[in-house]
């Protein structure tokens, strides 16, 4: 069942009741798309929420196309953005891990039953101390 033009017009104007009606109408269908894309319930919930946030913020740009198609396009684009963002984070982690300092840090943390953060902090403090000692006359 399609959503009425009146509801869409009210949504564009920021009407909370119209927004609620659209969320209820597309709830199951949109969540199923999110789950099919992410294959994870928590990630699907995050994608679902991000999709509605973008749709609500961009309501003024909605141009009387098929609302379902517009909403699903937002979802798919958000998913792609998330994938790109995650690939960038993974690349940064891989580059950090490839450095010998990071490998040593992780090995030291594993051997000492200390968290990597605590180990990093201890090494950073040690490096500051050495730098200050080297500055002494």
mmCIF file of C-alpha atoms in Angstrom:
data_model
loop_
_atom_site.group_PDB
_atom_site.id
_atom_site.type_symbol
_atom_site.label_atom_id
_atom_site.label_comp_id
_atom_site.label_asym_id
_atom_site.label_seq_id
_atom_site.Cartn_x
_atom_site.Cartn_y
_atom_site.Cartn_z
ATOM 1 C CA UNK A 1 0.000 0.000 0.000
ATOM 2 C CA UNK A 2 1.435 3.370 -1.045
ATOM 3 C CA UNK A 3 1.696 6.303 1.296
ATOM 4 C CA UNK A 4 -0.583 9.242 0.495
ATOM 5 C CA UNK A 5 0.727 12.432 -1.041
ATOM 6 C CA UNK A 6 -0.636 14.328 1.962
ATOM 7 C CA UNK A 7 1.560 12.340 4.349
ATOM 8 C CA UNK A 8 4.591 12.926 2.119
ATOM 9 C CA UNK A 9 3.884 16.674 1.974
ATOM 10 C CA UNK A 10 3.642 16.791 5.757
ATOM 11 C CA UNK A 11 6.878 14.788 6.055
ATOM 12 C CA UNK A 12 8.641 17.307 3.821
ATOM 13 C CA UNK A 13 7.446 20.100 6.129
ATOM 14 C CA UNK A 14 8.860 18.267 9.157
ATOM 15 C CA UNK A 15 5.617 17.016 10.649
ATOM 16 C CA UNK A 16 6.430 14.479 13.396
ATOM 17 C CA UNK A 17 3.186 12.529 12.946
ATOM 18 C CA UNK A 18 3.803 12.115 9.218
ATOM 19 C CA UNK A 19 7.360 10.992 9.930
ATOM 20 C CA UNK A 20 6.092 8.470 12.469
ATOM 21 C CA UNK A 21 3.587 7.140 9.919
ATOM 22 C CA UNK A 22 6.336 6.668 7.330
ATOM 23 C CA UNK A 23 8.639 4.958 9.829
ATOM 24 C CA UNK A 24 5.845 2.574 10.796
ATOM 25 C CA UNK A 25 4.882 1.953 7.169
ATOM 26 C CA UNK A 26 8.432 1.138 5.970
ATOM 27 C CA UNK A 27 9.722 -0.335 9.240
ATOM 28 C CA UNK A 28 9.871 -4.013 8.331
ATOM 29 C CA UNK A 29 10.819 -3.576 4.694
ATOM 30 C CA UNK A 30 13.656 -1.135 5.410
ATOM 31 C CA UNK A 31 15.005 -3.187 8.312
ATOM 32 C CA UNK A 32 15.032 -6.293 6.104
ATOM 33 C CA UNK A 33 17.100 -4.419 3.519
ATOM 34 C CA UNK A 34 19.485 -3.237 6.230
ATOM 35 C CA UNK A 35 19.889 -6.774 7.529
ATOM 36 C CA UNK A 36 20.457 -8.216 4.045
ATOM 37 C CA UNK A 37 23.196 -5.662 3.475
ATOM 38 C CA UNK A 38 24.974 -5.996 6.817
ATOM 39 C CA UNK A 39 24.224 -9.607 7.814
ATOM 40 C CA UNK A 40 24.327 -8.467 11.430
ATOM 41 C CA UNK A 41 21.432 -7.352 13.611
ATOM 42 C CA UNK A 42 23.387 -4.637 15.498
ATOM 43 C CA UNK A 43 24.846 -3.277 12.237
ATOM 44 C CA UNK A 44 21.411 -3.437 10.611
ATOM 45 C CA UNK A 45 19.931 -1.448 13.496
ATOM 46 C CA UNK A 46 22.661 1.191 13.127
ATOM 47 C CA UNK A 47 22.143 1.380 9.364
ATOM 48 C CA UNK A 48 18.365 1.590 9.817
ATOM 49 C CA UNK A 49 18.734 4.501 12.227
ATOM 50 C CA UNK A 50 21.287 6.300 10.052
ATOM 51 C CA UNK A 51 19.017 5.902 7.029
ATOM 52 C CA UNK A 52 16.059 7.495 8.780
ATOM 53 C CA UNK A 53 18.225 10.290 10.153
ATOM 54 C CA UNK A 54 19.460 11.128 6.654
ATOM 55 C CA UNK A 55 15.951 10.864 5.230
ATOM 56 C CA UNK A 56 14.543 13.182 7.889
ATOM 57 C CA UNK A 57 17.385 15.687 7.493
ATOM 58 C CA UNK A 58 17.024 15.543 3.709
ATOM 59 C CA UNK A 59 13.224 15.650 3.629
ATOM 60 C CA UNK A 60 13.240 19.093 2.019
ATOM 61 C CA UNK A 61 15.223 17.644 -0.909
ATOM 62 C CA UNK A 62 12.672 14.888 -1.566
ATOM 63 C CA UNK A 63 11.188 15.543 -5.005
ATOM 64 C CA UNK A 64 7.988 13.463 -5.240
ATOM 65 C CA UNK A 65 9.652 10.389 -6.606
ATOM 66 C CA UNK A 66 8.743 6.950 -5.388
ATOM 67 C CA UNK A 67 9.362 7.389 -1.645
ATOM 68 C CA UNK A 68 10.330 3.752 -1.132
ATOM 69 C CA UNK A 69 12.993 3.952 -3.852
ATOM 70 C CA UNK A 70 14.312 7.240 -2.427
ATOM 71 C CA UNK A 71 14.496 5.776 1.086
ATOM 72 C CA UNK A 72 16.193 2.587 -0.109
ATOM 73 C CA UNK A 73 18.713 4.590 -2.125
ATOM 74 C CA UNK A 74 19.612 6.518 1.030
ATOM 75 C CA UNK A 75 20.064 3.201 2.844
ATOM 76 C CA UNK A 76 22.297 1.703 0.160
ATOM 77 C CA UNK A 77 24.400 4.864 -0.098
ATOM 78 C CA UNK A 78 24.780 4.959 3.687
ATOM 79 C CA UNK A 79 25.881 1.308 3.634
ATOM 80 C CA UNK A 80 28.484 2.097 0.948
ATOM 81 C CA UNK A 81 29.746 5.070 2.964
ATOM 82 C CA UNK A 82 30.051 2.862 6.046
ATOM 83 C CA UNK A 83 32.006 0.265 4.054
ATOM 84 C CA UNK A 84 34.383 2.908 2.700
ATOM 85 C CA UNK A 85 34.863 4.341 6.196
ATOM 86 C CA UNK A 86 35.541 0.887 7.631
ATOM 87 C CA UNK A 87 38.022 0.107 4.848
ATOM 88 C CA UNK A 88 39.894 3.314 5.670
ATOM 89 C CA UNK A 89 40.004 2.400 9.356
ATOM 90 C CA UNK A 90 41.197 -1.105 8.516
ATOM 91 C CA UNK A 91 43.911 0.300 6.252
ATOM 92 C CA UNK A 92 45.127 2.634 8.990
ATOM 93 C CA UNK A 93 45.160 -0.262 11.464
ATOM 94 C CA UNK A 94 47.042 -2.510 9.005
ATOM 95 C CA UNK A 95 49.582 0.224 8.337
ATOM 96 C CA UNK A 96 50.005 0.792 12.070
ATOM 97 C CA UNK A 97 50.281 -2.926 12.742
ATOM 98 C CA UNK A 98 52.856 -3.361 9.981
ATOM 99 C CA UNK A 99 55.249 -1.025 11.761
ATOM 100 C CA UNK A 100 57.714 -2.843 13.978
ATOM 101 C CA UNK A 101 56.878 -0.564 16.928
ATOM 102 C CA UNK A 102 53.226 -1.616 16.849
ATOM 103 C CA UNK A 103 54.148 -5.289 16.591
ATOM 104 C CA UNK A 104 56.495 -4.961 19.548
ATOM 105 C CA UNK A 105 53.848 -3.112 21.515
ATOM 106 C CA UNK A 106 51.231 -5.814 20.879
ATOM 107 C CA UNK A 107 53.684 -8.602 21.685
ATOM 108 C CA UNK A 108 54.740 -6.871 24.906
ATOM 109 C CA UNK A 109 51.118 -6.344 25.910
ATOM 110 C CA UNK A 110 50.279 -9.986 25.214
ATOM 111 C CA UNK A 111 53.255 -11.243 27.226
ATOM 112 C CA UNK A 112 52.562 -8.992 30.208
ATOM 113 C CA UNK A 113 48.776 -9.518 30.441
ATOM 114 C CA UNK A 114 48.506 -5.748 30.143
ATOM 115 C CA UNK A 115 46.130 -3.960 27.786
ATOM 116 C CA UNK A 116 47.638 -2.567 24.610
ATOM 117 C CA UNK A 117 46.530 0.915 25.703
ATOM 118 C CA UNK A 118 48.293 0.620 29.062
ATOM 119 C CA UNK A 119 51.386 -0.750 27.387
ATOM 120 C CA UNK A 120 51.354 2.090 24.842
ATOM 121 C CA UNK A 121 50.943 4.660 27.613
ATOM 122 C CA UNK A 122 53.837 3.147 29.550
ATOM 123 C CA UNK A 123 56.053 3.190 26.439
ATOM 124 C CA UNK A 124 55.040 6.774 25.633
ATOM 125 C CA UNK A 125 55.894 7.849 29.195
ATOM 126 C CA UNK A 126 59.211 6.031 28.939
ATOM 127 C CA UNK A 127 59.979 7.824 25.653
ATOM 128 C CA UNK A 128 59.141 11.200 27.238
ATOM 129 C CA UNK A 129 61.362 10.418 30.198
ATOM 130 C CA UNK A 130 64.261 9.417 27.919
ATOM 131 C CA UNK A 131 63.798 12.582 25.873
ATOM 132 C CA UNK A 132 63.874 14.731 29.011
ATOM 133 C CA UNK A 133 66.975 12.909 30.318
ATOM 134 C CA UNK A 134 68.715 13.494 26.989
ATOM 135 C CA UNK A 135 68.007 17.224 27.311
ATOM 136 C CA UNK A 136 69.868 17.403 30.624
ATOM 137 C CA UNK A 137 73.341 19.034 30.506
#
